[in-house]
Short mmCIF file of C-alpha atoms in Angstrom, two decimals:
data_model
loop_
_atom_site.label_atom_id
_atom_site.label_comp_id
_atom_site.label_asym_id
_atom_site.label_seq_id
_atom_site.Cartn_x
_atom_site.Cartn_y
_atom_site.Cartn_z
CA MET F 263 9.97 17.34 17.68
CA ILE F 264 8.27 15.92 14.73
CA ASN F 265 4.33 15.91 14.41
CA ILE F 266 3.47 13.54 11.67
CA ASN F 267 -0.09 13.17 11.27
CA LYS F 268 -0.73 11.29 7.96
CA ALA F 269 0.82 9.78 5.06
CA GLN F 270 1.09 12.63 2.66
CA SER F 271 1.94 10.79 -0.72
CA VAL F 272 3.53 7.74 -2.25
CA SER F 273 5.47 8.12 -5.41
CA LEU F 274 5.90 5.26 -7.84
CA ALA F 275 7.90 4.99 -11.05
CA THR F 276 6.00 4.52 -14.32
CA GLY F 277 7.35 3.44 -17.67
CA ASN F 278 3.75 3.69 -19.15
CA PRO F 279 2.24 7.03 -17.85
CA ARG F 280 -0.83 6.93 -20.28
CA GLU F 281 -2.01 3.73 -18.97
CA THR F 282 -1.19 4.26 -15.36
CA ILE F 283 -2.63 7.77 -15.23
CA ARG F 284 -5.92 6.32 -16.89
CA PHE F 285 -6.12 3.59 -14.35
CA TYR F 286 -5.57 5.82 -11.10
CA SER F 287 -8.12 8.27 -12.38
CA GLU F 288 -10.74 5.98 -14.11
CA VAL F 289 -10.49 2.89 -11.90
CA LEU F 290 -9.43 4.42 -8.47
CA GLY F 291 -11.05 7.77 -8.97
CA PHE F 292 -7.97 10.03 -8.22
CA SER F 293 -7.99 13.58 -9.79
CA LEU F 294 -4.91 14.85 -11.64
CA ILE F 295 -3.63 18.08 -10.05
CA ALA F 296 -0.24 18.60 -11.48
CA ILE F 297 2.21 17.62 -14.33
CA GLN F 298 5.61 19.12 -13.83
CA ARG F 299 9.04 18.65 -15.26
CA GLU F 300 11.44 17.33 -12.58
CA LYS F 301 15.03 16.70 -12.87
CA SER F 302 15.38 14.32 -16.08
CA GLY F 303 11.79 13.32 -16.00
CA ILE F 304 7.99 14.47 -15.53
CA ARG F 305 6.22 14.18 -12.07
CA VAL F 306 2.43 13.60 -12.37
CA VAL F 307 0.51 14.40 -9.13
CA MET F 308 -3.00 13.30 -8.35
CA ARG F 309 -5.37 13.98 -5.29
CA ILE F 310 -6.58 10.91 -3.80
CA GLY F 311 -9.93 12.27 -2.36
CA GLU F 312 -12.10 15.16 -3.50
CA GLU F 313 -10.93 17.68 -0.64
CA SER F 314 -7.86 19.83 -0.85
CA ASP F 315 -6.38 18.58 2.36
CA GLU F 316 -6.63 14.92 1.35
CA SER F 317 -3.37 12.92 0.54
CA THR F 318 -1.94 12.74 -3.07
CA PHE F 319 -0.44 10.10 -5.19
CA SER F 320 2.68 10.65 -7.45
CA LEU F 321 3.87 8.99 -10.48
CA TYR F 322 7.34 9.61 -12.14
CA PHE F 323 8.46 9.11 -15.66
CA ASP F 324 11.81 9.27 -17.37
CA GLU F 325 13.37 7.42 -20.27
CA ALA F 326 15.58 5.15 -18.07
CA ILE F 327 12.40 3.96 -16.13
CA ALA F 328 10.51 3.34 -19.74
CA ALA F 329 13.49 1.20 -20.87
CA SER F 330 13.56 -0.86 -17.84
CA ALA F 331 11.03 -3.61 -16.41
CA PRO F 332 9.82 -4.71 -13.14
CA VAL F 333 11.81 -7.94 -11.87
CA VAL F 334 9.34 -10.54 -10.18
CA ASP F 335 10.30 -11.44 -6.46
CA VAL F 336 12.61 -8.37 -6.20
CA SER F 337 10.82 -5.07 -7.38
CA GLU F 338 7.38 -6.70 -8.05
CA PRO F 339 5.48 -9.08 -5.72
CA ARG F 340 3.48 -11.76 -6.90
CA ASP F 341 0.71 -11.30 -4.56
CA PRO F 342 -0.32 -9.48 -1.17
CA ILE F 343 2.48 -11.51 0.86
CA GLY F 344 4.86 -11.90 -2.19
CA VAL F 345 8.61 -11.68 -1.88
CA ILE F 346 10.46 -8.27 -2.68
CA ALA F 347 13.86 -6.77 -1.69
CA PRO F 348 14.24 -4.95 1.43
CA GLY F 349 13.19 -1.20 1.00
CA ALA F 350 10.83 -2.21 -1.86
CA LEU F 351 7.08 -1.70 -1.69
CA GLN F 352 5.31 -5.13 -1.23
CA HIS F 353 1.86 -3.61 -1.37
CA LEU F 354 0.08 -0.28 -1.11
CA ALA F 355 -2.96 -0.08 0.91
CA PHE F 356 -5.48 2.88 0.54
CA THR F 357 -8.22 3.78 3.04
CA CYS F 358 -11.94 3.47 2.19
CA PRO F 359 -14.02 5.59 4.55
CA ASP F 360 -16.44 2.90 5.25
CA ARG F 361 -17.58 -0.64 4.38
CA ASP F 362 -20.20 0.81 1.72
CA ALA F 363 -17.33 2.70 0.00
CA LEU F 364 -15.08 -0.47 -0.13
CA ASP F 365 -17.92 -2.55 -1.61
CA ARG F 366 -18.46 0.02 -4.14
CA LEU F 367 -14.88 0.28 -4.96
CA VAL F 368 -14.63 -3.34 -5.41
CA ALA F 369 -17.47 -3.38 -7.89
CA ARG F 370 -15.99 -0.34 -9.73
CA ILE F 371 -12.51 -2.30 -10.13
CA ARG F 372 -14.32 -5.28 -11.28
CA ARG F 373 -16.28 -3.49 -13.83
CA ASN F 374 -13.01 -2.47 -15.22
CA GLY F 375 -12.12 -5.87 -15.83
CA ILE F 376 -9.75 -6.58 -13.00
CA TRP F 377 -10.15 -9.54 -10.50
CA VAL F 378 -10.36 -8.59 -7.09
CA ILE F 379 -10.11 -10.89 -3.81
CA GLY F 380 -12.39 -9.73 -0.91
CA PRO F 381 -13.35 -7.79 1.05
CA LEU F 382 -11.94 -10.12 3.74
CA ASP F 383 -12.13 -9.79 7.45
CA HIS F 384 -8.72 -9.33 9.12
CA GLY F 385 -10.30 -8.99 12.60
CA PHE F 386 -9.82 -5.39 12.90
CA CYS F 387 -10.25 -4.30 9.19
CA TYR F 388 -11.94 -5.37 6.08
CA SER F 389 -9.52 -5.55 3.07
CA ALA F 390 -9.85 -6.08 -0.76
CA TYR F 391 -6.77 -6.97 -2.86
CA CYS F 392 -5.92 -6.73 -6.69
CA LYS F 393 -2.93 -6.14 -8.86
CA GLY F 394 -2.59 -2.97 -10.88
CA PRO F 395 -0.34 -1.56 -13.59
CA GLU F 396 3.22 -2.45 -13.75
CA GLY F 397 2.83 -5.10 -11.16
CA ILE F 398 1.83 -3.19 -8.02
CA VAL F 399 -0.34 -4.95 -5.56
CA PHE F 400 -3.11 -2.90 -3.83
CA GLU F 401 -4.91 -3.54 -0.70
CA PHE F 402 -8.36 -1.37 0.08
CA ALA F 403 -8.98 -1.27 3.73
CA THR F 404 -11.44 0.15 6.16
CA ASP F 405 -11.12 -0.39 9.82
CA HIS F 406 -13.72 -1.83 12.08
CA ASP F 407 -13.19 0.68 14.82
CA PRO F 408 -10.11 2.99 14.64
CA THR F 409 -10.09 3.35 18.34
CA VAL F 410 -9.76 -0.31 18.88
CA ASP F 411 -7.01 -1.51 21.24
CA THR F 412 -4.49 -2.99 19.19
CA SER F 413 -2.07 -4.44 21.89
CA PRO F 414 -3.17 -8.08 21.63
CA TRP F 415 -1.77 -7.93 17.93
CA LEU F 416 1.72 -7.44 19.47
CA ASP F 417 3.03 -11.09 19.39
CA PRO F 418 6.13 -11.66 21.57
CA LYS F 419 7.04 -14.66 19.64
CA THR F 420 7.27 -12.72 16.40
CA ALA F 421 9.36 -10.21 18.21
CA GLN F 422 11.64 -12.84 19.74
CA LYS F 423 12.10 -14.49 16.28
CA HIS F 424 13.57 -11.25 14.98
CA GLY F 425 15.90 -10.72 18.02
CA VAL F 426 13.61 -8.24 19.84
CA SER F 427 12.81 -8.78 23.53
CA VAL F 428 9.47 -8.23 24.97
CA SER F 429 10.42 -5.08 26.93
CA GLU F 430 12.19 -3.72 23.76
CA MET F 431 9.00 -4.42 21.94
CA GLN F 432 7.02 -2.65 24.49
CA ARG F 433 9.44 0.53 24.14
CA LEU F 434 8.86 0.51 20.49
CA SER F 435 5.13 0.40 20.90
CA SER F 436 5.00 3.69 23.13
CA TYR F 437 5.48 7.13 21.95
CA SER F 438 9.21 8.32 21.96
CA MET I 284 -22.87 13.64 -15.34
CA THR I 285 -24.96 12.52 -12.45
CA GLY I 286 -23.98 9.99 -9.89
CA LYS I 287 -22.51 9.39 -6.37
CA ALA I 288 -19.48 11.76 -5.62
CA LEU I 289 -16.15 9.75 -5.84
CA ASN I 290 -14.96 9.63 -2.29
CA LEU I 291 -14.42 5.71 -2.41
CA ILE I 292 -10.73 6.27 -1.24
CA THR I 293 -9.95 8.99 1.13
CA GLY I 294 -6.36 8.40 2.09
CA ILE I 295 -3.30 6.05 2.30
CA HIS I 296 -3.84 3.29 4.89
CA HIS I 297 -0.32 1.99 4.69
CA PRO I 298 2.67 1.17 2.44
CA ASN I 299 3.88 -2.15 3.15
CA VAL I 300 7.74 -2.47 2.65
CA GLY I 301 10.13 -5.33 2.97
CA THR I 302 12.62 -5.65 5.71
CA THR I 303 15.31 -7.95 6.80
CA ASP I 304 16.26 -6.10 9.80
CA TYR I 305 13.31 -5.23 12.11
CA PRO I 306 15.39 -3.86 14.90
CA THR I 307 17.15 -1.10 12.90
CA ALA I 308 13.84 -0.34 10.91
CA LEU I 309 11.62 -0.27 13.84
CA ASN I 310 14.22 1.91 15.89
CA PHE I 311 14.34 4.31 12.99
CA PHE I 312 10.64 4.78 12.88
CA HIS I 313 10.44 5.21 16.58
CA GLU I 314 13.46 7.56 17.12
CA VAL I 315 13.57 9.64 13.94
CA PHE I 316 9.74 9.90 13.18
CA GLY I 317 8.48 9.49 16.57
CA MET I 318 6.11 6.59 15.63
CA ARG I 319 4.99 3.64 17.82
CA MET I 320 4.48 0.13 16.65
CA VAL I 321 0.83 -1.10 17.19
CA ALA I 322 0.98 -4.63 15.91
CA TRP I 323 3.39 -7.38 14.78
CA TYR I 324 2.13 -10.73 13.85
CA LEU I 325 2.21 -13.54 11.35
CA MET I 326 0.71 -12.19 7.95
CA HIS I 327 -2.82 -13.70 7.16
CA GLY I 328 -2.62 -17.02 8.42
CA SER I 329 0.96 -17.64 6.85
CA LYS I 330 3.42 -19.70 8.77
CA ASP I 331 6.55 -17.83 8.34
CA SER I 332 5.63 -14.29 6.93
CA ASP I 333 5.08 -11.44 9.50
CA HIS I 334 4.36 -7.75 9.54
CA ALA I 335 4.63 -4.76 11.89
CA LEU I 336 2.25 -1.96 11.66
CA ILE I 337 3.73 1.36 12.92
CA ALA I 338 1.15 4.24 13.74
CA TYR I 339 1.54 7.80 13.58
CA GLY I 340 -0.69 10.89 14.30
CA ASP I 341 -3.16 10.76 17.34
CA GLU I 342 -4.51 7.72 19.31
CA ARG I 343 -7.30 7.26 16.59
CA ASN I 344 -4.50 5.78 14.33
CA SER I 345 -4.68 8.20 11.34
CA GLY I 346 -2.54 5.62 9.19
CA PHE I 347 0.25 3.28 9.27
CA PHE I 348 3.53 2.28 7.79
CA SER I 349 3.84 -1.45 7.55
CA LEU I 350 7.09 -3.49 7.42
CA CYS I 351 7.03 -7.21 6.33
CA ASN I 352 9.31 -10.03 6.21
CA ARG I 353 9.36 -13.58 4.85
CA PRO I 354 12.49 -16.01 4.87
CA GLU I 355 13.06 -15.67 1.10
CA MET I 356 13.78 -11.90 1.50
CA ASN I 357 16.56 -12.51 3.73
CA LYS I 358 18.75 -13.47 0.70
CA LEU I 359 17.99 -10.17 -0.89
CA THR I 360 19.40 -6.70 -0.77
CA PRO I 361 18.17 -3.33 -2.09
CA VAL I 362 19.02 -2.79 -5.73
CA PRO I 363 20.09 0.81 -6.60
CA GLY I 364 18.01 1.99 -9.72
CA LEU I 365 15.64 -1.10 -9.51
CA THR I 366 14.07 -0.94 -5.99
CA SER I 367 15.64 2.21 -4.53
CA PRO I 368 16.54 5.65 -5.82
CA THR I 369 20.44 6.19 -5.75
CA GLY I 370 20.42 9.87 -4.80
CA GLN I 371 21.79 11.04 -8.15
CA SER I 372 18.89 9.60 -10.16
CA ASP I 373 15.16 8.99 -9.06
CA THR I 374 14.99 5.92 -11.54
CA VAL I 375 13.60 2.67 -9.96
CA ALA I 376 11.65 -0.07 -12.03
CA PRO I 377 8.12 0.62 -13.29
CA GLY I 378 5.64 0.22 -10.47
CA ALA I 379 8.32 0.23 -7.65
CA MET I 380 8.28 2.89 -5.03
CA GLN I 381 10.57 6.07 -5.24
CA SER I 382 9.49 7.83 -2.05
CA ILE I 383 6.88 7.79 0.64
CA SER I 384 5.94 11.33 2.11
CA PHE I 385 4.71 12.01 5.60
CA HIS I 386 2.62 15.01 6.24
CA VAL I 387 2.93 17.59 8.92
CA ALA I 388 0.33 20.53 9.69
CA SER I 389 2.24 23.72 8.94
CA GLU I 390 5.38 25.14 7.70
CA GLU I 391 6.48 25.75 11.14
CA ASP I 392 6.16 21.92 11.93
CA LEU I 393 8.11 21.26 8.75
CA ASN I 394 11.17 23.52 9.94
CA ALA I 395 10.92 21.78 13.36
CA ALA I 396 10.92 18.33 11.75
CA ARG I 397 13.89 19.22 9.61
CA ALA I 398 15.86 20.50 12.65
CA HIS I 399 14.69 17.36 14.67
CA ILE I 400 15.98 14.69 11.97
CA GLU I 401 19.17 16.68 11.35
CA ALA I 402 19.91 16.58 15.14
CA LYS I 403 19.50 12.91 14.96
CA GLY I 404 22.48 12.70 12.78
CA TYR I 405 20.48 12.27 9.42
CA SER I 406 21.46 14.41 6.07
CA VAL I 407 18.38 16.28 5.05
CA SER I 408 17.89 18.10 1.76
CA ASP I 409 16.86 21.85 1.64
CA ILE I 410 12.90 22.39 1.58
CA GLU I 411 11.77 22.49 -2.00
CA ASP I 412 8.63 24.32 -2.97
CA ARG I 413 6.84 22.10 -5.64
CA GLY I 414 3.58 24.01 -5.74
CA TYR I 415 1.45 20.94 -4.64
CA GLU I 416 3.55 20.54 -1.46
CA LYS I 417 6.61 21.91 0.34
CA SER I 418 9.04 19.19 1.46
CA PHE I 419 12.40 17.88 2.25
CA SER I 420 13.82 14.45 1.94
CA LEU I 421 16.20 11.89 3.80
CA LYS I 422 17.40 8.23 3.27
CA GLY I 423 16.24 5.84 5.81
CA PRO I 424 17.04 2.19 6.42
CA HIS I 425 17.24 -0.23 3.41
CA GLU I 426 17.98 2.82 1.13
CA MET I 427 14.37 3.98 1.44
CA LEU I 428 13.77 7.79 0.45
CA PHE I 429 11.40 9.60 2.65
CA ARG I 430 9.96 13.10 2.31
CA ILE I 431 8.39 15.12 5.12
CA ALA I 432 5.81 17.59 3.41
CA VAL I 433 3.24 20.21 3.96
CA ASP I 434 0.44 20.02 1.52
CA GLY I 435 0.29 22.80 -1.08
CA GLY I 436 -3.58 22.91 -1.04
CA VAL I 437 -4.16 22.47 -4.74
CA ARG I 438 -7.86 21.96 -5.32
CA THR I 439 -9.28 19.38 -7.70
CA GLY I 440 -10.08 21.09 -10.88
CA GLN I 441 -7.29 23.69 -10.60
CA ARG I 442 -5.08 23.68 -13.79
CA ASP I 443 -2.12 26.11 -13.14
CA LEU I 444 0.22 23.33 -12.11
CA ILE I 445 -0.47 21.31 -15.36
CA ASP I 446 2.18 21.65 -18.10
CA MET I 447 0.41 20.83 -21.10
CA GLU I 448 3.79 20.46 -23.21
CA ALA I 449 4.90 17.82 -20.54
CA ALA I 450 1.38 16.06 -20.78
CA ASN I 451 1.90 15.76 -24.44
CA GLU I 452 5.46 14.14 -23.96
CA LEU I 453 3.64 11.45 -21.78
CA GLY I 454 1.43 10.75 -24.74
CA LEU I 455 -1.89 12.45 -23.31
CA SER I 456 -4.02 14.63 -25.43
CA GLU I 457 -5.83 17.72 -23.78
CA ALA I 458 -9.08 15.55 -23.48
CA GLU I 459 -7.20 12.80 -21.56
CA VAL I 460 -5.95 15.46 -19.22
CA LEU I 461 -9.34 16.93 -18.47
CA ALA I 462 -10.67 13.30 -18.21
CA ALA I 463 -7.98 12.31 -15.72
CA MET I 464 -8.76 15.66 -13.79
CA SER I 465 -12.32 14.62 -13.12
CA PRO I 466 -12.94 10.85 -13.10
CA SER I 467 -16.22 9.38 -13.70
CA PRO I 468 -18.76 9.46 -10.91
CA GLU I 469 -20.26 6.37 -9.32
CA PRO I 470 -23.85 5.29 -9.93
CA ASP I 471 -26.26 6.18 -7.50
CA GLU I 472 -27.26 2.61 -6.91
CA TYR I 473 -24.68 0.03 -5.70
CA ILE I 474 -24.36 -2.66 -8.38
CA ALA I 475 -22.91 -5.69 -7.00
CA THR I 476 -20.35 -6.77 -9.75
CA PRO I 477 -19.03 -10.53 -10.05
CA ASN I 478 -15.13 -11.04 -10.67
CA PRO I 479 -14.00 -11.47 -14.13
CA ASP I 480 -12.40 -14.85 -14.93
CA PHE I 481 -9.14 -14.73 -13.12
CA TYR I 482 -7.17 -15.59 -16.13
CA ASP I 483 -8.80 -13.04 -18.35
CA SER I 484 -8.08 -10.21 -15.68
CA LYS I 485 -6.49 -7.23 -17.14
CA TYR I 486 -4.08 -7.44 -14.19
CA ARG I 487 -3.64 -10.53 -11.99
CA PHE I 488 -1.51 -11.98 -9.09
CA GLY I 489 1.21 -14.37 -10.04
CA LEU I 490 0.12 -17.78 -8.91
CA THR I 491 2.51 -20.17 -7.29
CA LYS I 492 1.67 -23.95 -6.72
CA ASP I 493 0.91 -22.91 -3.00
CA THR I 494 -1.64 -20.27 -4.04
CA ALA I 495 -3.08 -21.69 -7.33
CA PHE I 496 -6.32 -22.59 -5.57
CA ILE I 497 -7.16 -19.07 -4.43
CA PRO I 498 -9.03 -17.95 -7.62
CA HIS I 499 -11.14 -21.03 -7.39
CA LEU I 500 -12.68 -20.86 -3.96
CA PRO I 501 -15.79 -19.15 -3.40
CA ILE I 502 -15.17 -15.65 -1.76
CA ASN I 503 -17.16 -16.54 1.63
CA LEU I 504 -14.76 -19.66 1.91
CA LEU I 505 -11.90 -17.71 1.26
CA ASN I 506 -12.80 -15.02 3.95
CA TRP I 507 -13.68 -17.66 6.37
CA LEU I 508 -10.27 -19.38 5.76
CA MET I 509 -8.25 -16.08 5.89
CA THR I 510 -10.17 -14.31 8.86
CA GLU I 511 -7.40 -13.75 11.46
CA THR I 512 -7.62 -14.13 15.36
CA ILE I 513 -5.03 -12.49 17.70
CA PRO I 514 -1.89 -14.04 18.07
CA ALA I 515 -2.53 -15.42 21.64
CA ASP I 516 -5.70 -17.10 20.39
CA GLN I 517 -3.79 -18.78 17.49
CA SER I 518 -1.61 -20.65 19.47
CA ARG I 519 -3.39 -21.28 22.88
CA SER I 520 -7.14 -21.55 22.31
CA LEU I 521 -8.71 -24.81 21.95
CA LYS I 522 -11.42 -23.18 20.23
CA ALA I 523 -8.70 -21.79 17.60
CA ILE I 524 -7.19 -25.22 17.14
CA VAL I 525 -10.61 -26.85 16.40
CA SER I 526 -11.58 -23.97 13.96
CA ASN I 527 -8.28 -24.46 12.08
CA LEU I 528 -8.80 -28.17 11.80
CA LYS I 529 -12.54 -27.50 10.61
CA LYS I 530 -11.13 -25.10 8.04
CA MET I 531 -8.73 -27.70 6.77
CA ALA I 532 -11.35 -30.44 6.62
CA VAL I 533 -13.46 -27.96 4.47
CA ALA I 534 -10.79 -26.74 2.32
CA LEU I 535 -8.44 -29.56 1.61
CA PRO I 536 -10.96 -31.74 -0.42
CA ARG I 537 -12.17 -28.80 -2.53
CA ILE I 538 -8.41 -27.96 -3.38
CA LEU I 539 -7.68 -31.88 -4.24
CA LEU I 540 -10.62 -31.83 -6.48
CA LEU I 541 -9.50 -28.71 -8.26
CA LYS I 542 -6.09 -30.16 -8.64
CA LEU I 543 -7.56 -33.54 -10.08
CA GLN I 544 -9.58 -31.45 -12.46
CA GLY I 545 -6.28 -29.58 -13.59
CA LYS I 546 -7.43 -26.19 -12.69
CA LEU I 547 -4.61 -25.31 -10.48
CA ARG I 548 -2.48 -23.36 -12.94
CA VAL I 549 0.74 -21.41 -11.99
CA THR I 550 0.95 -18.01 -13.52
CA GLN I 551 3.65 -15.07 -13.63
#
């Protein structure tokens, strides 16, 4: 039995920790809570919100990362629907608690000289997008109503395109 | 400092990760992590890119994991050391994801999760106590590295997990560490702020010939163009067809004008 109740953390590599830490604290508002040695590198951990039970965000630095570079269309997407290798992060979406917070966040990012698209209305959430340091694409989202029935968004044509039958899609959309 | 407390972001909504094999990846999240898919459809008006949202937690959808595919990805494979950690090394390209951690509520749940995953035939690491979390790791589809974790409860402002010598190696002074521990508050009043010029932006999207118009359209028009309707309505509803034709009629002349003015620039 496994009782996952939220995403705890996302860990990204950084070759420029000073710039990235400044971005995540000053622009996105994360609070630094740990800097520790780990294997051959250094781990930086930030608290996403202000409460001690909220998720964290983590950066990892080592000399090999510092000596490498992102590769566009492989490790780095150009935009929110850009190409990347399977298993690689295409974009990272953070939760804003409501539309007011999303609007304030968009204004804060723009005040820091970064171009933001949105907020756009995706039908069940509002989202804004921007690029961040080292090529990462961000989304910032707030749901219209977290209890909304999402089943109309399960598209049989999309499933069939990828070799998944409607009954299999229904099985995958129920609790195991 | 005065100002509104900074709770503009309160969690991880979804990491969106590429896949070239939905059946294997979706089965993994369903069977191993007990998650369920809640949406699978074409992305944001695209003709051939799609994504699947997978939910965990209770019925209130406390967050998602997202998988996406577009045809160009099908020629690619994970690149160890660039897009995925190798196991021996945690190195990936700057900006790439090393791992994603999912949270369980207690150490009892953590032990149960480890036993559950091992029983499914996956190799799991020992549980590590890193101070800020206790967790174990496993490899999933497409060489993705996952961790299952219990939060360590470290409060903002707490300093005992900050190694200043390591901070100095990262190029951070003590003042910069303190600044990163308490980000600037928000002004009390909301200040509507226009976008900087796209081409002067500190970080900016790469524009292809197909997307070069995006920075030039008013946000209201973009919002209208990109607002999505449920998949059944996209293909079957007469209203949706009329709406799409109307969108094209409004957007295309503007885009052609921008092209004639030489404003549609491709960027890396």
